[in-house]
PDB file of C-alpha atoms in Angstrom:
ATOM      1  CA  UNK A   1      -1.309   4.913  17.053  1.00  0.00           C
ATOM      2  CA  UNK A   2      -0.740   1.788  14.968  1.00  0.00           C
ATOM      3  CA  UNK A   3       2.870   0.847  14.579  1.00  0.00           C
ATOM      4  CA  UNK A   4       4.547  -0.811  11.794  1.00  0.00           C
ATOM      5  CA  UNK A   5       8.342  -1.500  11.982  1.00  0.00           C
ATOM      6  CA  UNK A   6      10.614  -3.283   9.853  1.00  0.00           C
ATOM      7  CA  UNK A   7      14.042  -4.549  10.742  1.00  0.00           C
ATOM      8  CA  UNK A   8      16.088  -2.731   7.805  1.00  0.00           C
ATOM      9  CA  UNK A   9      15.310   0.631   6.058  1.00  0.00           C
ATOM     10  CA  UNK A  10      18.083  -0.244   3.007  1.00  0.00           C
ATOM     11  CA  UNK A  11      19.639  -3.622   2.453  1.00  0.00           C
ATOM     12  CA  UNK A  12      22.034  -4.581  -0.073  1.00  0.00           C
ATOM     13  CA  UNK A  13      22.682  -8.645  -0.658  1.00  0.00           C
ATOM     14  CA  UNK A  14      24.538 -10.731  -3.204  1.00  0.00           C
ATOM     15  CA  UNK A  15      23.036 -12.920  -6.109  1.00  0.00           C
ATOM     16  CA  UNK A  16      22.160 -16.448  -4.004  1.00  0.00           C
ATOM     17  CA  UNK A  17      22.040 -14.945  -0.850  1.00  0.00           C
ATOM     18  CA  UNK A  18      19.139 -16.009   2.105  1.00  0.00           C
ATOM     19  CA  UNK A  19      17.555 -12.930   2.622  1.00  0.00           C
ATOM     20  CA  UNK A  20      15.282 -12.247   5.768  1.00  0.00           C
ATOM     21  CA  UNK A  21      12.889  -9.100   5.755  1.00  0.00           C
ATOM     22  CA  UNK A  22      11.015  -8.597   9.636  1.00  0.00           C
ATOM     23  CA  UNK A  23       8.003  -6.936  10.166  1.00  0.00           C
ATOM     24  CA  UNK A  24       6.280  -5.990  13.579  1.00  0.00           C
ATOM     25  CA  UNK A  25       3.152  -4.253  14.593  1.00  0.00           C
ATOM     26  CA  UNK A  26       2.081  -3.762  18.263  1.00  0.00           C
ATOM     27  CA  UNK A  27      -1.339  -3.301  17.873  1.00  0.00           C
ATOM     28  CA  UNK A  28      -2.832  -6.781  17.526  1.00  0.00           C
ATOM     29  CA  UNK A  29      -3.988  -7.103  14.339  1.00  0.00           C
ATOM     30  CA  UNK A  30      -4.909  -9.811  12.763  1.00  0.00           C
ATOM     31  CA  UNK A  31      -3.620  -9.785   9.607  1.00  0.00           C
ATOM     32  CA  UNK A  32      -0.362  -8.548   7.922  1.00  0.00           C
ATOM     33  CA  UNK A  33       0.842  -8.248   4.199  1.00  0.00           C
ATOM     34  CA  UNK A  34       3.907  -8.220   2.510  1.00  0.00           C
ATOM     35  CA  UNK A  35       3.993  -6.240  -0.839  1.00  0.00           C
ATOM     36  CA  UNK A  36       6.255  -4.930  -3.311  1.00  0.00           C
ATOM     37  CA  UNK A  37       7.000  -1.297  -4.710  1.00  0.00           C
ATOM     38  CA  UNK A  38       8.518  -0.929  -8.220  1.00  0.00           C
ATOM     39  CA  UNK A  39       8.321   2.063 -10.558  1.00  0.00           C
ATOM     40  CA  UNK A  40       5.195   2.249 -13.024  1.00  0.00           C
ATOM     41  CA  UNK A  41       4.092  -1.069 -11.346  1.00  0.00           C
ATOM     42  CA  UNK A  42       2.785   0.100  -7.968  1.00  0.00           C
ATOM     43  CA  UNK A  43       2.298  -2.180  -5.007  1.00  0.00           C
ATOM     44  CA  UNK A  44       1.796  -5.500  -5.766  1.00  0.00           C
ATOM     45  CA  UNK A  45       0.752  -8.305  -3.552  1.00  0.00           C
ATOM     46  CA  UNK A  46       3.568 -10.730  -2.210  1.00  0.00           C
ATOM     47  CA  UNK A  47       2.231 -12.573   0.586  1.00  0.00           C
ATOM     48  CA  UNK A  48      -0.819 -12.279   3.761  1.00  0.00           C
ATOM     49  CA  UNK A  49      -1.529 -13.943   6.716  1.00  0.00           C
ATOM     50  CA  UNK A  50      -4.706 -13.618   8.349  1.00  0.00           C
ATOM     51  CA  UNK A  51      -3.566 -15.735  11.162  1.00  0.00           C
ATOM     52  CA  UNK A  52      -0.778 -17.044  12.672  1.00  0.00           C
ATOM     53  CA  UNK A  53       1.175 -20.399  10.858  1.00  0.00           C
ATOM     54  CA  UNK A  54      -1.696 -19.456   8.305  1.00  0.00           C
ATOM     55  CA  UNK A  55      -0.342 -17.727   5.196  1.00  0.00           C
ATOM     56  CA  UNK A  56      -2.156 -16.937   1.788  1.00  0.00           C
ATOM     57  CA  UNK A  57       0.215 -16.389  -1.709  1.00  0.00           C
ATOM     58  CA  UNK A  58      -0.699 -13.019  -3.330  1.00  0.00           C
ATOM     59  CA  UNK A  59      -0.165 -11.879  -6.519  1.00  0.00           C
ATOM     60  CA  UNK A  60       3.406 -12.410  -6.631  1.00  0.00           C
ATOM     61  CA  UNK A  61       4.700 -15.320  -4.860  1.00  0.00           C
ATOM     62  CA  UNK A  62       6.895 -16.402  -6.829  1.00  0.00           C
ATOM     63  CA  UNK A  63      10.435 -16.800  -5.301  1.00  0.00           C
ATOM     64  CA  UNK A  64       9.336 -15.499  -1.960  1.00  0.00           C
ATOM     65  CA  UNK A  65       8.389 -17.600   1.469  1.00  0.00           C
ATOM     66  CA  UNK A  66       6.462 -16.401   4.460  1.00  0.00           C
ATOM     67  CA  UNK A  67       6.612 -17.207   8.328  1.00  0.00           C
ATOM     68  CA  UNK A  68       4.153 -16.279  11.029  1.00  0.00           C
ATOM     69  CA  UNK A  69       5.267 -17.751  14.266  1.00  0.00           C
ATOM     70  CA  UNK A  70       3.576 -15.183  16.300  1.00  0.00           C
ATOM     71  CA  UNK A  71       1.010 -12.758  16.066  1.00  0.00           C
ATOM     72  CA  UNK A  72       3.296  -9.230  15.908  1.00  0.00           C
ATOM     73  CA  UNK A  73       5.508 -10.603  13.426  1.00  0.00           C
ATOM     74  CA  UNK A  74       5.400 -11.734   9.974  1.00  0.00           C
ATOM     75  CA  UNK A  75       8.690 -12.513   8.003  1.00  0.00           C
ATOM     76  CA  UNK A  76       9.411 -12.763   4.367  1.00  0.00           C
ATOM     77  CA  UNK A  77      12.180 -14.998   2.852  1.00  0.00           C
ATOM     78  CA  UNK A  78      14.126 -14.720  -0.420  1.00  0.00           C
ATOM     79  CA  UNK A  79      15.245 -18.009  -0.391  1.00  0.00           C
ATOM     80  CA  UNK A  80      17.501 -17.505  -3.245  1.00  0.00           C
ATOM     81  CA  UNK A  81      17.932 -13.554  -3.950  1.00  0.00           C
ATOM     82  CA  UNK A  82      18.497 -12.346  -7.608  1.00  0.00           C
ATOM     83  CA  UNK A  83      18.427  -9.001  -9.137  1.00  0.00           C
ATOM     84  CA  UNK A  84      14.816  -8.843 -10.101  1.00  0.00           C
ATOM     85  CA  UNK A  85      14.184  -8.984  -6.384  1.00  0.00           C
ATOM     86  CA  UNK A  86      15.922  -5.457  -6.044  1.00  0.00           C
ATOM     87  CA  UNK A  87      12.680  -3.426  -5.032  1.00  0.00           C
ATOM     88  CA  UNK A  88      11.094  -1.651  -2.054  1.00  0.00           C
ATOM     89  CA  UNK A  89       9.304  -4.329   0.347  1.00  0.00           C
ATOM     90  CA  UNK A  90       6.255  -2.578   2.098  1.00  0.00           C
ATOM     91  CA  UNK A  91       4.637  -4.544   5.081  1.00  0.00           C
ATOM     92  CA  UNK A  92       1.122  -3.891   6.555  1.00  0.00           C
ATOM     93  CA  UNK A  93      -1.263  -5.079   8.886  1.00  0.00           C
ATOM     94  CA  UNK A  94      -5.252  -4.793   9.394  1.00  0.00           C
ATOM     95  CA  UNK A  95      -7.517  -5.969  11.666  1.00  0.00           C
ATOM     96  CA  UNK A  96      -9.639  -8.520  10.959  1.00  0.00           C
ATOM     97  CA  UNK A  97     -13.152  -6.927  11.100  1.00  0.00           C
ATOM     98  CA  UNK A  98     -11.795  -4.225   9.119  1.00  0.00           C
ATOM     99  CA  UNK A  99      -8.896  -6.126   6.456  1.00  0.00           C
ATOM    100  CA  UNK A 100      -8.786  -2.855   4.055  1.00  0.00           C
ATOM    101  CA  UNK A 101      -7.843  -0.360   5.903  1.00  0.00           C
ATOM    102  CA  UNK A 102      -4.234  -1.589   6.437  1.00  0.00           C
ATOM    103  CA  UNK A 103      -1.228   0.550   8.582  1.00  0.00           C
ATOM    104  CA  UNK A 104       2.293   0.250   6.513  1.00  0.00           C
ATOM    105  CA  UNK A 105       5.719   0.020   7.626  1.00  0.00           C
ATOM    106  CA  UNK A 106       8.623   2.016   6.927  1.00  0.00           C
ATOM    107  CA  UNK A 107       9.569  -0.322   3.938  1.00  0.00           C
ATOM    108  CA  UNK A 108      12.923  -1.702   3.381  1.00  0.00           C
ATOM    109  CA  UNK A 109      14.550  -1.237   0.447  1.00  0.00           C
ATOM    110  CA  UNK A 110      16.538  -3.761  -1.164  1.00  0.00           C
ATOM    111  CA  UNK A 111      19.308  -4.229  -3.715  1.00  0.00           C
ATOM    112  CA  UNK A 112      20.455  -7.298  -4.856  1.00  0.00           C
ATOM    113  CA  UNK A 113      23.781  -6.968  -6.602  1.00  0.00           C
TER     114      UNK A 113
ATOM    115  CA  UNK B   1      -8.780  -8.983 -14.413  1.00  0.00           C
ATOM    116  CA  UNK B   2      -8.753  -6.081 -12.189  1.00  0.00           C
ATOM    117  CA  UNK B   3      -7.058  -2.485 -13.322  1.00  0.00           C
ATOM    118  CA  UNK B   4      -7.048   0.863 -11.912  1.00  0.00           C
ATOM    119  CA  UNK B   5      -5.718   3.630 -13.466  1.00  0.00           C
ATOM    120  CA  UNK B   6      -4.686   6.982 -11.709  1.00  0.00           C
ATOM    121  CA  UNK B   7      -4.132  10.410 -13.554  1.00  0.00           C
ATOM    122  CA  UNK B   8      -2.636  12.359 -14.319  1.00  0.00           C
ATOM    123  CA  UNK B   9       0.414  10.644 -13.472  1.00  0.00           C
ATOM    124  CA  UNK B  10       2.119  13.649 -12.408  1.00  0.00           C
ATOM    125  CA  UNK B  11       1.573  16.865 -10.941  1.00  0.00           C
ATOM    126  CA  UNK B  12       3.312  20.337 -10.805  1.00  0.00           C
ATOM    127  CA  UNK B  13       1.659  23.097  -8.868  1.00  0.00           C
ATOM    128  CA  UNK B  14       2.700  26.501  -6.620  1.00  0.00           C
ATOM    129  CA  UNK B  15       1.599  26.352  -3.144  1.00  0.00           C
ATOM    130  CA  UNK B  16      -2.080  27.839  -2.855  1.00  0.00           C
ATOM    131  CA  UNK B  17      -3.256  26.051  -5.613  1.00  0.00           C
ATOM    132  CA  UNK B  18      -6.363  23.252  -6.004  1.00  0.00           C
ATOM    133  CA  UNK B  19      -5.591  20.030  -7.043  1.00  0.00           C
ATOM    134  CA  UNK B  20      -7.715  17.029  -8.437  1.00  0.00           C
ATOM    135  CA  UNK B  21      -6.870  13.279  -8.643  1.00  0.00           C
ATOM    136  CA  UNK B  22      -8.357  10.896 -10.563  1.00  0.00           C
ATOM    137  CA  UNK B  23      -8.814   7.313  -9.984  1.00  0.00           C
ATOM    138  CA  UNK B  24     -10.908   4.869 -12.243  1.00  0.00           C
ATOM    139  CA  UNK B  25     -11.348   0.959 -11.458  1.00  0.00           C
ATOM    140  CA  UNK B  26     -12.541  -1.761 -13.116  1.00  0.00           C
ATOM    141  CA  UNK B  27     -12.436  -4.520  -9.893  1.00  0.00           C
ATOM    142  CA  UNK B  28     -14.348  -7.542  -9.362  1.00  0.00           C
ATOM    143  CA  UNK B  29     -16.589  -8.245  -6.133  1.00  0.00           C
ATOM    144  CA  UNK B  30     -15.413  -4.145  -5.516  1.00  0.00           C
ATOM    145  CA  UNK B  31     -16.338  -3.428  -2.040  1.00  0.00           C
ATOM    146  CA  UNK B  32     -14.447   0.247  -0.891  1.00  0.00           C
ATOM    147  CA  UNK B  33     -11.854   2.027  -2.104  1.00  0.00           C
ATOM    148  CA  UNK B  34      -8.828   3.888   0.050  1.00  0.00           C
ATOM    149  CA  UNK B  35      -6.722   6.261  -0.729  1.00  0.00           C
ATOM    150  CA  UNK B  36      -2.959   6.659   0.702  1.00  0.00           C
ATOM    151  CA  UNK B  37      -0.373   9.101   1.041  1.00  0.00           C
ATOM    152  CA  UNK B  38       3.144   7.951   0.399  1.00  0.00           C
ATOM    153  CA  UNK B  39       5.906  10.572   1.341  1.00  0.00           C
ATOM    154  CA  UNK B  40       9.622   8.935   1.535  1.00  0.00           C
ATOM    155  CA  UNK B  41       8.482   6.112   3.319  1.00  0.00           C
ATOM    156  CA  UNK B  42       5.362   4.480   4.760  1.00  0.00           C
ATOM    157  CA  UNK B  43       1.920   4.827   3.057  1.00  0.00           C
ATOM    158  CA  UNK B  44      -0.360   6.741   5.398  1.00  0.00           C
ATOM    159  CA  UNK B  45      -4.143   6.332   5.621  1.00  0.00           C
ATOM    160  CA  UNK B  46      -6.287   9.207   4.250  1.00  0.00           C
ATOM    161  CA  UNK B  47      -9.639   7.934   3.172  1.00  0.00           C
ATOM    162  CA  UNK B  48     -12.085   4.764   2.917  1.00  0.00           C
ATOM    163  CA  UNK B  49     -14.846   5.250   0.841  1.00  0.00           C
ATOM    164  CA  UNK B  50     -17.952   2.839   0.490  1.00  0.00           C
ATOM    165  CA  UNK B  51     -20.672   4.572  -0.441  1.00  0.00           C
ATOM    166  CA  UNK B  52     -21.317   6.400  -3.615  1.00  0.00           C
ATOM    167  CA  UNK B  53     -21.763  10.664  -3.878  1.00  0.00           C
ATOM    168  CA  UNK B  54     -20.914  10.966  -0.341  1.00  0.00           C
ATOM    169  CA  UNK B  55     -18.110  13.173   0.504  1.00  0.00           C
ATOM    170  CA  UNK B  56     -15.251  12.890   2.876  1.00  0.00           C
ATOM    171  CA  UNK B  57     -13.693  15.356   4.436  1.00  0.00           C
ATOM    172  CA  UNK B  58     -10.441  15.963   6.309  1.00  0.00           C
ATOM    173  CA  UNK B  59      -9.043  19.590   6.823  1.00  0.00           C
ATOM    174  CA  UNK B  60      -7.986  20.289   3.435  1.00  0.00           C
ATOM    175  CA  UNK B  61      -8.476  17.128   1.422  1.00  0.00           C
ATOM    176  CA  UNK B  62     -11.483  15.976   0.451  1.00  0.00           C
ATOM    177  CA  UNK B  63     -12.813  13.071  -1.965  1.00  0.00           C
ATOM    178  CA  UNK B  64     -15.657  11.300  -3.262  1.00  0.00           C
ATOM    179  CA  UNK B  65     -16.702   7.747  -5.375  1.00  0.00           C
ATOM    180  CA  UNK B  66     -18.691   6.830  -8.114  1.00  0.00           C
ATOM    181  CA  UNK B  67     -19.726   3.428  -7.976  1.00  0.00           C
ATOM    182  CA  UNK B  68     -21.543   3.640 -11.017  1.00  0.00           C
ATOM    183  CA  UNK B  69     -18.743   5.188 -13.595  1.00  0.00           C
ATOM    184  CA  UNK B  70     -16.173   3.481 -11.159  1.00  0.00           C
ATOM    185  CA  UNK B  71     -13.719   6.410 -10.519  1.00  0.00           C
ATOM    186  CA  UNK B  72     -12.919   8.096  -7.555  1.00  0.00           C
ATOM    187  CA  UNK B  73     -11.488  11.851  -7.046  1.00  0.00           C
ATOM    188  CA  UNK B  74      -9.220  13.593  -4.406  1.00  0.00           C
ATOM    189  CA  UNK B  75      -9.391  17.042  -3.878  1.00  0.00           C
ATOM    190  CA  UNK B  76      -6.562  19.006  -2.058  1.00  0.00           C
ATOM    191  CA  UNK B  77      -7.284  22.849  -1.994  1.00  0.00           C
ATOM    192  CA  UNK B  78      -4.999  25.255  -1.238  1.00  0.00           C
ATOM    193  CA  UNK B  79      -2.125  23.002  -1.573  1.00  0.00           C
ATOM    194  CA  UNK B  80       0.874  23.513   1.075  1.00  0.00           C
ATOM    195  CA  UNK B  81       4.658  21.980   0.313  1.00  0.00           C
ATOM    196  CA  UNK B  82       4.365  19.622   2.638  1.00  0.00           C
ATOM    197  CA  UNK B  83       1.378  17.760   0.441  1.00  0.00           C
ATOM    198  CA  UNK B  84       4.251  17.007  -1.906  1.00  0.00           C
ATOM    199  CA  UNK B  85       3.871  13.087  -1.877  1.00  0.00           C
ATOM    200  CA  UNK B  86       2.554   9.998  -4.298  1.00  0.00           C
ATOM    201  CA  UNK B  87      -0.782   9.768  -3.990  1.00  0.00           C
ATOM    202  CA  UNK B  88      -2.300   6.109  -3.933  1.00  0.00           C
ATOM    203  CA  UNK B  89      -5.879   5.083  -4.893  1.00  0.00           C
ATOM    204  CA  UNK B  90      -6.485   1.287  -4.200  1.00  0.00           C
ATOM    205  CA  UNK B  91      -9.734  -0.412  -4.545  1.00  0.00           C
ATOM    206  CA  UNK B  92     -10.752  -3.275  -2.032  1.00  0.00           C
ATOM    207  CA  UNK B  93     -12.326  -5.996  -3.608  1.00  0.00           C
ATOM    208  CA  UNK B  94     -13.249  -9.457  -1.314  1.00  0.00           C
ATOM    209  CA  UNK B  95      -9.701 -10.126  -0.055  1.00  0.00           C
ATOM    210  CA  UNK B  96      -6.710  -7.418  -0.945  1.00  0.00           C
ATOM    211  CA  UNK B  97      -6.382  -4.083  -1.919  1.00  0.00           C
ATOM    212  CA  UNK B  98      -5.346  -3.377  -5.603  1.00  0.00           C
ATOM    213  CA  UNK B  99      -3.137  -0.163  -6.068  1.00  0.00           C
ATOM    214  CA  UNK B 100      -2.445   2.060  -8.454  1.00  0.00           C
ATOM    215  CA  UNK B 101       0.511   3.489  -9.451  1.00  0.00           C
ATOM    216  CA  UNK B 102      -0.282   6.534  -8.272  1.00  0.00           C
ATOM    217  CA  UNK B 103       0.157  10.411  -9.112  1.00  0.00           C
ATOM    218  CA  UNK B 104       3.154  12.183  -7.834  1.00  0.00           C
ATOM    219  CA  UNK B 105       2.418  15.774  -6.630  1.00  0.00           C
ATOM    220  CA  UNK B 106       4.948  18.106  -6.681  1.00  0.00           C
ATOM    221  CA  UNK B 107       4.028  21.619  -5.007  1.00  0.00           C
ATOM    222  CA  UNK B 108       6.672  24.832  -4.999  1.00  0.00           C
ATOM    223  CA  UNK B 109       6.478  27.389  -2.829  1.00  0.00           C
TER     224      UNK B 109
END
């Protein structure tokens, strides 16, 4: 069974704050996502990596970093958090001969007071 | 630019019941479309379909794509509590998946 973990199920942070989601899978894949969950919008498209030090912006960059140091892991960064941010952060992976059927994490969700 | 719209946006039923989900797209370079099942937490996989009028199965659920009218449905008969969830229909086009915002079903006992 794929696994998809992230490092905080609910996270509350302060206007300005550095903010550091983690996401791991152990099953070798290829490439992993980062999206967003908000009400009436669905999941949108933060960041992907189909490789790793190789990132691609999504829909949504804006405001948001990525790191992919190793394989497992891929991290997203509010460099700056502010309220808008407050949302549920999905991460996924996929392998790469088969990128659309993609395994989700837990999610984490945020609030940014 | 790329849309897909899911109805009916929400769903009451009583357990027993058959249920039908809609999805229609309107995706550029569309190459599959999946559909998820998101409880209180992580999407889960249910279905990838390709190929048009071709039915998948699994137990209870069921669904099927239309790659000429561009819609999608999901079938769930005899619906149990425990299919209470969002369900998400997200087309696949060259590089991402683009979701819906899916249809919340609610089902009583």
């Amino acid at each position: 069974d794929v696994k998809v973990t992230q490092s905080s199920r609910y996270l509350v942070k302060r206007t300005g704050e550095k903010v550091f989601l983690e996401c791991v899978q152990d099953m070798d894949h290829e490439n992993m996502f980062w999206y967003r969950q908000d009400p009436g919008l669905g999941l949108r498209l933060i960041y992907f990596s189909y490789d790793v030090k190789m990132k691609e912006k999504g829909d949504i960059p804006e405001g948001y970093s990525v790191s992919r140091e190793k394989k497992e892991r891929f991290s997203l960064i509010l460099e700056s958090a502010s309220t808008n941010q407050t949302s549920m952060y999905l991460c996924a992976s996929s392998l790469w001969q088969n990128q659309e059927t993609q395994y989700f994490g837990p999610g984490t969700r945020l609030l940014v007071l | 630019e790329d849309k897909v719209v899911q109805s009916p946006l929400s769903l009451v039923v009583h357990e027993g019941d058959t249920v039908t989900l809609n999805c229609s797209y309107e995706v550029t370079n569309f190459r599959s479309l999946l559909w998820y099942k998101q409880e209180k937490k992580a999407p889960t996989f249910l279905f990838m379909l390709t190929s048009s009028g071709i039915e998948k199965k699994s137990g209870r659920l069921s669904s099927i794509l239309d790659k000429k009218e561009l819609f999608s449905i999901l079938n769930i008969t005899a619906t149990q509590t425990g299919d209470s969830a969002i369900y998400l229909c997200a087309p696949y086009n060259t590089d991402k998946l683009i979701f819906g915002t899916g249809t919340r079903l609610q089902v009583f006992p």
